Coordinates of C-alpha atoms and ligand atoms in Angstrom, one line a residue:
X30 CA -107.2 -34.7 151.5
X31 CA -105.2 -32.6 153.8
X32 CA -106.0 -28.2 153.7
X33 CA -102.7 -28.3 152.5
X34 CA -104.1 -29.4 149.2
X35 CA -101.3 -31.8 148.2
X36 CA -100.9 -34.5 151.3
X37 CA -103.7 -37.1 152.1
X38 CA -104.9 -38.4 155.7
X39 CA -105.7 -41.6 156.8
X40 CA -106.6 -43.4 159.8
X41 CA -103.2 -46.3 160.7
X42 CA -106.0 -48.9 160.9
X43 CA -103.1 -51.3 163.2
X44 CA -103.3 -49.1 166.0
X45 CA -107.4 -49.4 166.7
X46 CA -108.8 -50.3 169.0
X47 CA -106.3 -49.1 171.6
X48 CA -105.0 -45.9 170.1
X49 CA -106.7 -43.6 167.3
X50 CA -103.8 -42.3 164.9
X51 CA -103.9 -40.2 162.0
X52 CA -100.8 -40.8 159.5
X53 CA -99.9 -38.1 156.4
X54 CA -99.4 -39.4 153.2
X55 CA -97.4 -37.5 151.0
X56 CA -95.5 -39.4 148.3
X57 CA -96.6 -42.9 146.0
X58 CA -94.6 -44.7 148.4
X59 CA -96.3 -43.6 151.5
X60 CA -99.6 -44.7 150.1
X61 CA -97.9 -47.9 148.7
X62 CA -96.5 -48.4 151.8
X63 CA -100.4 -47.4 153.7
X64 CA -102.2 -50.0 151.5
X65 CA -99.3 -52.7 151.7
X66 CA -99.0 -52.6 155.7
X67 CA -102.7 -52.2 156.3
X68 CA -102.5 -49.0 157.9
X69 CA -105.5 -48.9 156.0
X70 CA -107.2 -51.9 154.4
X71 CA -110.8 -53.1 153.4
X72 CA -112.1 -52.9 150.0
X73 CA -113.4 -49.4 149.6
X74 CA -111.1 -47.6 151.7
X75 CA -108.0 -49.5 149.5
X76 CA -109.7 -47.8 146.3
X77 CA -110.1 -44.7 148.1
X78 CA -106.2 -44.4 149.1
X79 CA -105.2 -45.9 145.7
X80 CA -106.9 -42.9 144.0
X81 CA -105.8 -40.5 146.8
X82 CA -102.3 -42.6 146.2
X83 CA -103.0 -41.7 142.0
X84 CA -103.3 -37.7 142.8
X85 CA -99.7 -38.2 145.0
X86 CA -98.1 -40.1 142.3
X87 CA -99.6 -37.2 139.5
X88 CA -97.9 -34.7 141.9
X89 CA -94.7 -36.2 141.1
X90 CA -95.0 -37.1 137.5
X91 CA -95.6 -33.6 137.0
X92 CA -91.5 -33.4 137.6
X93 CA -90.7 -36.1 135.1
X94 CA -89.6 -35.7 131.6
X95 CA -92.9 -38.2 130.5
X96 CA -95.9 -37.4 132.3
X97 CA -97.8 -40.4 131.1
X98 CA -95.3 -43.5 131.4
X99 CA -94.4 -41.6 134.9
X100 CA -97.8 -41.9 135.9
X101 CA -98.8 -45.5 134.7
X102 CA -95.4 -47.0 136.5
X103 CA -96.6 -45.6 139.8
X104 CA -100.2 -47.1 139.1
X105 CA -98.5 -50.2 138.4
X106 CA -96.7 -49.8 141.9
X107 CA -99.5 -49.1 143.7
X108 CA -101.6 -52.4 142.2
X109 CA -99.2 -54.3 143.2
X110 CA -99.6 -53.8 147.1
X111 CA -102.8 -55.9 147.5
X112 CA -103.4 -58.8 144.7
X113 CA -107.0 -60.1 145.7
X114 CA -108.4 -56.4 146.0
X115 CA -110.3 -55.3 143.1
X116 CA -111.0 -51.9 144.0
X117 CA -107.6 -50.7 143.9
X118 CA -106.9 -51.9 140.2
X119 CA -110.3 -50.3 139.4
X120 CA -109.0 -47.1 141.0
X121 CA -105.8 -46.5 139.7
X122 CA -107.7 -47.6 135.7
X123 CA -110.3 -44.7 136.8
X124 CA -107.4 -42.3 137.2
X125 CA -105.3 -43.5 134.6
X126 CA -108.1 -43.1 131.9
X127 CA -109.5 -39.6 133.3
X128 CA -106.1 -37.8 133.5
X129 CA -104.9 -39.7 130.0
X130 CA -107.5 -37.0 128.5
X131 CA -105.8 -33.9 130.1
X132 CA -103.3 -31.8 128.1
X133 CA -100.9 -30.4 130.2
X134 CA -99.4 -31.1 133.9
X135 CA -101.0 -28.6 135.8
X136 CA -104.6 -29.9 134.3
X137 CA -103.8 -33.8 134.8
X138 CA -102.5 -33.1 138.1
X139 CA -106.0 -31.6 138.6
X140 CA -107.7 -34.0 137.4
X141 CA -106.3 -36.7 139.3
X142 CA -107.0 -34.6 142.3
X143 CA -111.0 -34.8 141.2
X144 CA -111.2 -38.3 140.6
X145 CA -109.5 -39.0 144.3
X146 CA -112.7 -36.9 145.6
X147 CA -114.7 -38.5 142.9
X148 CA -114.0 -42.4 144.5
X149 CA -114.0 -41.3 147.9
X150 CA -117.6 -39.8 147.6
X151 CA -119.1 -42.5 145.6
X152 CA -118.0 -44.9 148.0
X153 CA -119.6 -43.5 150.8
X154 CA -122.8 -42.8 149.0
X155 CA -123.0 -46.1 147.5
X156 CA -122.6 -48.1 150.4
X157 CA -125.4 -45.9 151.9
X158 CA -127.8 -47.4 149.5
X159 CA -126.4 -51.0 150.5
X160 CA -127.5 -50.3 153.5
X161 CA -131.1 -49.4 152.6
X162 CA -130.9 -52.1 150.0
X163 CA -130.0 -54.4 152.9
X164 CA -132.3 -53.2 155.6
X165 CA -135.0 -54.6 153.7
X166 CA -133.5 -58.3 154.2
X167 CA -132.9 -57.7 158.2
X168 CA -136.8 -56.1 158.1
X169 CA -138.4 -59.1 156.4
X170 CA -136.5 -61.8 158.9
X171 CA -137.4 -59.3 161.9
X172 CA -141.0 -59.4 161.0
X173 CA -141.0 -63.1 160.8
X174 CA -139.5 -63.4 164.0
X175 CA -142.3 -60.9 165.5
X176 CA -140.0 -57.6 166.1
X177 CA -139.2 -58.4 169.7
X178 CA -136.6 -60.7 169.2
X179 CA -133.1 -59.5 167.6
X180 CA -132.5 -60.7 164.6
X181 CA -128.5 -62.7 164.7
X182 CA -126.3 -61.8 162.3
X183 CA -122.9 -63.7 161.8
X184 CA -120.5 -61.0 160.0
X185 CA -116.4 -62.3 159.4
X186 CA -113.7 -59.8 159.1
X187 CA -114.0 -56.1 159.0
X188 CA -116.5 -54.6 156.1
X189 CA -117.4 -51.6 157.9
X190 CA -117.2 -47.8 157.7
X191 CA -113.2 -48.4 158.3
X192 CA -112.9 -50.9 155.5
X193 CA -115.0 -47.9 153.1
X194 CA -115.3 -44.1 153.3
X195 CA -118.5 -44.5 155.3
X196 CA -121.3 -46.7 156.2
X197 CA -119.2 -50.2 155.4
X198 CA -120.6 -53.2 153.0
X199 CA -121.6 -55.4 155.2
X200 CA -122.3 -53.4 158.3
X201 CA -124.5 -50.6 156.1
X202 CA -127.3 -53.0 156.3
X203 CA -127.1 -53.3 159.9
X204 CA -126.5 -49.6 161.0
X205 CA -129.3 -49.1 158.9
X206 CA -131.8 -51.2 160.4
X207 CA -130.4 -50.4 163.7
X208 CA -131.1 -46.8 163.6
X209 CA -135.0 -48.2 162.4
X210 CA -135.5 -49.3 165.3
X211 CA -135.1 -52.9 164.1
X212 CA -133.6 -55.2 167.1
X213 CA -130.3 -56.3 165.5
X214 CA -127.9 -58.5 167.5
X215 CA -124.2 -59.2 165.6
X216 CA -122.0 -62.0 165.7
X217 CA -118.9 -60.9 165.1
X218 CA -115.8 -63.4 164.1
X219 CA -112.6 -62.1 165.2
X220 CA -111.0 -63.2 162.1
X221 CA -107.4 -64.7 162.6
X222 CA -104.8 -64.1 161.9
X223 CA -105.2 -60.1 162.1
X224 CA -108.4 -60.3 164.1
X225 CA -110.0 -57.0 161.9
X226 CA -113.4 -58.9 163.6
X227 CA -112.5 -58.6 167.2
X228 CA -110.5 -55.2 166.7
X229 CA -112.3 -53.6 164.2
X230 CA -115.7 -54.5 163.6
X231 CA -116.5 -55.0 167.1
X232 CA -115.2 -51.4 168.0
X233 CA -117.5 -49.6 165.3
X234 CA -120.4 -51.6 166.4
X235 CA -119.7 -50.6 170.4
X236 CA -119.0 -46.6 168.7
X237 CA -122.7 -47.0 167.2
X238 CA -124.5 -48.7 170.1
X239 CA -125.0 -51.7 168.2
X240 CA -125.5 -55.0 170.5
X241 CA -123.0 -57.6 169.3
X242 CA -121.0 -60.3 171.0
X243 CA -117.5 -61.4 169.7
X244 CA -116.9 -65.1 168.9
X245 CA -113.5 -67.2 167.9
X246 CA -113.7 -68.1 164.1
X247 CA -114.8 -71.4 164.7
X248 CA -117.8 -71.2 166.6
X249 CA -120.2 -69.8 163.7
X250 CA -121.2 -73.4 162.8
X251 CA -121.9 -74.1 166.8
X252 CA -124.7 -71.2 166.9
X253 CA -126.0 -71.7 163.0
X254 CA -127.1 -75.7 164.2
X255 CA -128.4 -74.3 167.4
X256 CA -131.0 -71.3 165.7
X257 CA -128.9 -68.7 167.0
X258 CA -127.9 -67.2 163.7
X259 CA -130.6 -65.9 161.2
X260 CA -128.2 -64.6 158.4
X261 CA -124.7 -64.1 157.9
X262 CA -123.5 -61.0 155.8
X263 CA -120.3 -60.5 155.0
X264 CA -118.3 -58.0 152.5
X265 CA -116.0 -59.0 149.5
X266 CA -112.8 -58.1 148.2
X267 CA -113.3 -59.3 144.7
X268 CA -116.6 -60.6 143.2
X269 CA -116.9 -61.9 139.6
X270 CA -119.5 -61.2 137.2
X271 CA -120.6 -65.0 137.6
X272 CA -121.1 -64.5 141.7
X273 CA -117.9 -66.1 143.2
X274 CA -116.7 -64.2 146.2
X275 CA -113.6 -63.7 147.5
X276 CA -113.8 -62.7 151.0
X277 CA -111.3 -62.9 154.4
X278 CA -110.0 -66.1 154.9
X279 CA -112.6 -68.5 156.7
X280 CA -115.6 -67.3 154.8
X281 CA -115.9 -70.2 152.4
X282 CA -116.3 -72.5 156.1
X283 CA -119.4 -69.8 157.1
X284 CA -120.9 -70.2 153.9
X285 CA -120.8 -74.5 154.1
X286 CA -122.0 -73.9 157.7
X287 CA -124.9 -71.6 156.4
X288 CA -126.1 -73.8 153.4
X289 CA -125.6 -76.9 155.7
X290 CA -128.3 -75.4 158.2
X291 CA -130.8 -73.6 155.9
X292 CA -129.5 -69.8 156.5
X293 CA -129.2 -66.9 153.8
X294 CA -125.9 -65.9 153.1
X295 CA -125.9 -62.6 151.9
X296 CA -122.5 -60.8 150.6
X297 CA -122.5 -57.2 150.2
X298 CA -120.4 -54.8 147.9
X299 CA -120.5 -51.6 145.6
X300 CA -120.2 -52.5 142.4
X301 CA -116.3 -51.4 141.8
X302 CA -115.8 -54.1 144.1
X303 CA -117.1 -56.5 140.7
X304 CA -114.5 -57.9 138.9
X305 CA -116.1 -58.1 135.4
X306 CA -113.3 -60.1 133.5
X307 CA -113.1 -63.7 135.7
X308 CA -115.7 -66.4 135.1
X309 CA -114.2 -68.9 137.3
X310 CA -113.3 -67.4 140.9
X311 CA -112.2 -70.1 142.2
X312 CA -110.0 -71.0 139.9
X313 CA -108.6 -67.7 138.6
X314 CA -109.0 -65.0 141.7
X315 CA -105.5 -64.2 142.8
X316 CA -105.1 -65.1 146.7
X317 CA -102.6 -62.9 148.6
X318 CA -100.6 -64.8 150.7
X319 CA -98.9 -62.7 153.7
X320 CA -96.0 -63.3 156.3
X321 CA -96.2 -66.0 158.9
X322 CA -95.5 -63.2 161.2
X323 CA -99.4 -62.8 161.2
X324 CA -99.9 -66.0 161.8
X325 CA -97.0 -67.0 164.2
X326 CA -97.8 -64.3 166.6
X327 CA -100.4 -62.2 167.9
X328 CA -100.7 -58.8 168.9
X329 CA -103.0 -57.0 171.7
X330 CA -102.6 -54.6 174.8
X331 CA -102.1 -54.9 178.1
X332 CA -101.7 -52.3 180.9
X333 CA -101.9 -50.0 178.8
X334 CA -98.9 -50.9 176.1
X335 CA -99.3 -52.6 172.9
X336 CA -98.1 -55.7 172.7
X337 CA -96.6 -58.8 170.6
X338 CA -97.2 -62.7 171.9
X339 CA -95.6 -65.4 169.9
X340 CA -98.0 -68.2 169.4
X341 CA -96.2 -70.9 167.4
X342 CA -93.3 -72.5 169.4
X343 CA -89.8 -73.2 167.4
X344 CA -89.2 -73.2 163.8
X345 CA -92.7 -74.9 162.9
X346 CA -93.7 -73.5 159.2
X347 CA -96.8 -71.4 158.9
X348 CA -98.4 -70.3 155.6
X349 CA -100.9 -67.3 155.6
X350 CA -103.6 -67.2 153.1
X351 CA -105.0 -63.9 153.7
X352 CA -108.4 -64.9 151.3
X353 CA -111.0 -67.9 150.1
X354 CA -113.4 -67.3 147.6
X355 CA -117.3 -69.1 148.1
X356 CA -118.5 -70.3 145.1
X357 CA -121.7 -68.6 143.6
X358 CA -123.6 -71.3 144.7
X359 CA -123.3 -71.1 148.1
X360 CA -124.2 -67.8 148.2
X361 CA -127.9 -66.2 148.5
X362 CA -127.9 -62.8 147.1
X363 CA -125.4 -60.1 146.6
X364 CA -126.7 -56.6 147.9
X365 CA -125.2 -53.9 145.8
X366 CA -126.1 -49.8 145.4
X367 CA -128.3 -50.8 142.5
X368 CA -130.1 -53.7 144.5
X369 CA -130.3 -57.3 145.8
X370 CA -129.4 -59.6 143.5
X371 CA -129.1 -63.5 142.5
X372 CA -125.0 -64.4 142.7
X373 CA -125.3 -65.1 138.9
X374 CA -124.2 -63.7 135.8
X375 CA -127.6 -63.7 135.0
X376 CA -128.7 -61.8 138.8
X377 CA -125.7 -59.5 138.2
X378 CA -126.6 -58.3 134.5
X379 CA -130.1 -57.7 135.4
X380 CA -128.9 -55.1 137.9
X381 CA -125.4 -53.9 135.6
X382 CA -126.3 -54.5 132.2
X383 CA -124.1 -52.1 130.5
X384 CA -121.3 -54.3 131.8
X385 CA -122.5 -57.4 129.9
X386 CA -122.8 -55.3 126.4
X387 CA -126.5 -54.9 127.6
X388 CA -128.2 -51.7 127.8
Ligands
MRU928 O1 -107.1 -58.0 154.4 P1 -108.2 -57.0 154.6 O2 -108.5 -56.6 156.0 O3 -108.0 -55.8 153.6 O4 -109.4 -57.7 154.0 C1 -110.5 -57.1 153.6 C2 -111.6 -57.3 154.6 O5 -111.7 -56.6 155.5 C3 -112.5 -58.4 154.3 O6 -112.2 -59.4 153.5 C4 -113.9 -57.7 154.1 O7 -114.8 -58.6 154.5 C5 -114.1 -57.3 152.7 S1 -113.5 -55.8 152.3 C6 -114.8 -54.8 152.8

């Protein structure tokens, strides 16, 4: 939230890790518009802006004639931006319900404003307790290995403090364990076609001091058969209530790789990442499917200037898939705020009963 008390900040995610810009938002559209072109993007920080999105969109049905049908038609606008990610439905539901109780504009508008601060904090703190909840993992395999050596983690696409308010999913663990003291050594995808891996991930770990090497997408398998990976963690942009996890594109290959070669395969995520309606991920998770221009060229810097390369010669058809979901099975545990868990209905209700009628 900007001091101006009614615009919202972000950080135009495109532009790292060559140039560090701050955009304003100020209307529904702008945020719609933020989320949709992945100015910002990652699970967390999407629910984050969507709420911040909610408290710009009660700003302006506090002008229209019906408050209410106002507000829901922008929350419909804004869930419609990103598909697959479950934290912005979740978001915009949160605000919807919260300022439905309100009486009047002025207190709705209000209210929407809390919420926004509500997510945003909650965020950060749960992902803080991922990371403790995760550090645990990294400590156990460190000890085994007899502390000297760095423990290898694979990690695919960005689930870091940039995806979230702070701390990341998948990268809480290891800033957590790295500030231990625990030697921690990351593998980092670079995650074609919009290489959040190579531009983002890497860039936060080399902003914390955290030893990492970046790889092409297709050499995870390579180092898993040659002992040079000890666990992969990864984040998730939806995850049922029965352990199926949609993740980046290329994750369901890691997982394969991991099972195939005896490695754990942890996923981590705060639990309004959980989607607690689908039973069959697979099946039922809807995949966003984004312009070829991602896949059909390829964007970097050079001598200073950002800079567009076309990759795919001629009219040649692309299709972009920007998410696969990995099947519970495949998966080792899910590390949430509450703790680690079995990818199960049955792992996932022991941790979140009151979401299976339990209490
Ligand atoms: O398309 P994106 O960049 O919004 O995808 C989200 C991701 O960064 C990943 O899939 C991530 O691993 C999970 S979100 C923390």
């Amino acid at each position: 939230m900007y001091p101006d008390g009614v615009s919202v900040g972000i950080i135009d995610q495109r532009k790292l890790p060559f140039a560090f810009e701050t955009v304003k938002l100020r209307t529904t559209d702008d945020a719609c518009h933020a989320i949709r072109e992945m100015l910002v993007r990652g699970a967390g920080c999407i629910g984050a802006v969507a709420a911040h999105g909610m408290f710009l969109a009660a700003q302006e049905a506090a002008e229209a004639e019906n408050f209410d049908a106002a507000f829901q038609q922008k929350g419909g606008q804004l869930c419609k931006t990103r598909p697959t990610a479950m934290n912005l439905a979740w978001a915009v539901e949160r605000s919807i319900a919260a300022v439905s109780a309100a009486s009047d504009a002025a207190g709705k508008v209000e209210r929407a404003r809390e919420v926004a601060i509500e997510v945003a904090d909650e965020d950060a703190e749960w992902c803080r307790k991922i990371g403790e909840h995760g550090r645990s993992l990294i400590e156990t395999i460190s000890r085994e290995k007899g502390e000297k050596e760095p423990v290898n983690i694979l990690t695919h696409c960005n689930a870091g403090w940039l995806a979230f308010v702070d701390y990341g999913s998948a990268t809480a663990p290891i800033y957590a364990a790295h500030d231990a003291g625990i030697p921690v050594h990351v593998w980092v995808d670079e995650t074609r076609p919009r290489n959040q891996g190579a531009r983002l991930t890497a860039w936060e770990l080399d902003q914390h001091g955290v030893p990492h090497t970046v790889i092409v997408d297709n050499v995870g398998g390579h180092l898993m058969q040659h002992g040079m990976v000890d666990m992969v963690i990864t984040g998730t942009d939806r995850t049922t209530h029965t352990g199926d996890v949609a993740n980046k594109i290329g994750t369901y290959l890691k997982a394969l790789a991991a099972r195939d070669n005896e490695i754990p395969f942890h996923v981590a995520l705060p639990s309004s990442t959980f989607d607690w309606e689908t039973e069959d991920g697979v099946k039922d998770i809807p995949i966003e499917q984004r312009d070829g221009i991602e896949v059909a060229w390829i964007g970097g810097e050079k001598d200073g200037e950002e800079v567009e390369v076309k990759l795919v010669s001629g009219d040649s058809p692309v299709e972009n898939y920007a998410f696969d979901v990995t099947p519970a099975r495949l998966v080792t545990s899910l590390i949430t705020e509450r703790g680690v868990c079995e990818a199960s209905a049955q792992g996932i209700s022991a941790l979140f009963p009151e979401k299976f009628g339990e209490s």
